[in-house]
Amino acid sequence: MDVKLIQQAIKGNQDACVLLLQHHQDVLYRIAYSYLRNEPDTLDAIQEVTIRCLTRIHTLKEPTYFKTWLIRILLNVCADLNRKKQRTLPVLQEKGYEEELHIDLYRALDELEVEQRELIYLKYFEDYQNKQIAEQLQLPEGTVKSRLHTILKKMRKRLGGV
């Protein structure tokens, strides 16, 4: 992304900020939807991220980390929405093994702590490399690897070794 555009947004140019948000809208939508798993909540999260970005862009210190900063805001918004809702997945009619596995996978994800879910989403839903995740979450890369290993082990156990 153009650093000059980010710098303009930081200086208060709302048009530049809107262009940046439009550029990243697909990524934001995918992350929010994979985290929240429904359209209305996803759109609410995107709206809240837009508002926070427009009102807080001036706090971004390093323009090269704009995307990281934006995704961190999104993850916080999604976590807030999930905490407020305290919802569980609706029980669906089981039509077959594949659907049952799909439901169990989301139940297993729901049982993870917020920080663990974030790691899974970044790694497997957004295809981030461990190094990128480490930078995003400000953790050592080795910590990311070990936490992912632990989380996957926990999920395999929950899903019965699938």
mmCIF file of N, CA and C in Angstrom, residues 5-22 50-51 53-58:
data_model
loop_
_atom_site.group_PDB
_atom_site.id
_atom_site.type_symbol
_atom_site.label_atom_id
_atom_site.label_comp_id
_atom_site.label_asym_id
_atom_site.label_seq_id
_atom_site.Cartn_x
_atom_site.Cartn_y
_atom_site.Cartn_z
ATOM 1 N N LEU A 5 -0.201 7.704 1.026
ATOM 2 C CA LEU A 5 -1.644 7.725 1.280
ATOM 3 C C LEU A 5 -1.920 7.514 2.772
ATOM 4 N N ILE A 6 -1.180 6.613 3.374
ATOM 5 C CA ILE A 6 -1.330 6.346 4.809
ATOM 6 C C ILE A 6 -0.931 7.587 5.614
ATOM 7 N N GLN A 7 0.155 8.219 5.210
ATOM 8 C CA GLN A 7 0.596 9.431 5.904
ATOM 9 C C GLN A 7 -0.441 10.549 5.780
ATOM 10 N N GLN A 8 -1.071 10.649 4.619
ATOM 11 C CA GLN A 8 -2.127 11.651 4.438
ATOM 12 C C GLN A 8 -3.294 11.362 5.382
ATOM 13 N N ALA A 9 -3.651 10.080 5.502
ATOM 14 C CA ALA A 9 -4.745 9.691 6.393
ATOM 15 C C ALA A 9 -4.400 10.020 7.842
ATOM 16 N N ILE A 10 -3.170 9.751 8.232
ATOM 17 C CA ILE A 10 -2.728 10.044 9.595
ATOM 18 C C ILE A 10 -2.822 11.544 9.881
ATOM 19 N N LYS A 11 -2.552 12.356 8.871
ATOM 20 C CA LYS A 11 -2.594 13.812 9.024
ATOM 21 C C LYS A 11 -4.016 14.364 8.995
ATOM 22 N N GLY A 12 -5.011 13.492 8.810
ATOM 23 C CA GLY A 12 -6.399 13.943 8.890
ATOM 24 C C GLY A 12 -7.169 13.924 7.589
ATOM 25 N N ASN A 13 -6.591 13.456 6.509
ATOM 26 C CA ASN A 13 -7.279 13.386 5.229
ATOM 27 C C ASN A 13 -8.231 12.182 5.242
ATOM 28 N N GLN A 14 -9.525 12.442 5.446
ATOM 29 C CA GLN A 14 -10.495 11.360 5.559
ATOM 30 C C GLN A 14 -10.696 10.626 4.240
ATOM 31 N N ASP A 15 -10.553 11.320 3.111
ATOM 32 C CA ASP A 15 -10.663 10.647 1.815
ATOM 33 C C ASP A 15 -9.577 9.579 1.660
ATOM 34 N N ALA A 16 -8.380 9.901 2.098
ATOM 35 C CA ALA A 16 -7.274 8.940 2.053
ATOM 36 C C ALA A 16 -7.581 7.746 2.959
ATOM 37 N N CYS A 17 -8.135 8.022 4.109
ATOM 38 C CA CYS A 17 -8.483 6.951 5.053
ATOM 39 C C CYS A 17 -9.558 6.046 4.462
ATOM 40 N N VAL A 18 -10.550 6.639 3.816
ATOM 41 C CA VAL A 18 -11.617 5.852 3.188
ATOM 42 C C VAL A 18 -11.044 4.984 2.071
ATOM 43 N N LEU A 19 -10.125 5.527 1.281
ATOM 44 C CA LEU A 19 -9.482 4.734 0.224
ATOM 45 C C LEU A 19 -8.722 3.546 0.805
ATOM 46 N N LEU A 20 -8.041 3.775 1.907
ATOM 47 C CA LEU A 20 -7.312 2.686 2.572
ATOM 48 C C LEU A 20 -8.270 1.603 3.060
ATOM 49 N N LEU A 21 -9.361 2.018 3.663
ATOM 50 C CA LEU A 21 -10.351 1.059 4.145
ATOM 51 C C LEU A 21 -10.952 0.269 2.989
ATOM 52 N N GLN A 22 -11.226 0.940 1.874
ATOM 53 C CA GLN A 22 -11.770 0.246 0.709
ATOM 54 C C GLN A 22 -10.773 -0.770 0.167
ATOM 55 N N THR A 50 -14.468 0.769 10.793
ATOM 56 C CA THR A 50 -14.421 1.984 9.977
ATOM 57 C C THR A 50 -14.456 3.223 10.858
ATOM 58 N N ILE A 51 -15.364 3.236 11.805
ATOM 59 C CA ILE A 51 -15.484 4.375 12.717
ATOM 60 C C ILE A 51 -14.206 4.551 13.533
ATOM 61 N N CYS A 53 -11.215 3.485 12.845
ATOM 62 C CA CYS A 53 -10.110 3.880 11.976
ATOM 63 C C CYS A 53 -10.176 5.370 11.674
ATOM 64 N N LEU A 54 -11.351 5.843 11.295
ATOM 65 C CA LEU A 54 -11.498 7.257 10.949
ATOM 66 C C LEU A 54 -11.201 8.179 12.136
ATOM 67 N N THR A 55 -11.546 7.731 13.329
ATOM 68 C CA THR A 55 -11.364 8.591 14.502
ATOM 69 C C THR A 55 -10.009 8.415 15.187
ATOM 70 N N ARG A 56 -9.312 7.306 14.885
ATOM 71 C CA ARG A 56 -8.063 7.040 15.602
ATOM 72 C C ARG A 56 -6.838 6.893 14.705
ATOM 73 N N ILE A 57 -6.988 7.128 13.429
ATOM 74 C CA ILE A 57 -5.857 6.952 12.510
ATOM 75 C C ILE A 57 -4.673 7.815 12.926
ATOM 76 N N HIS A 58 -4.938 8.943 13.537
ATOM 77 C CA HIS A 58 -3.853 9.844 13.966
ATOM 78 C C HIS A 58 -2.946 9.212 15.025
#
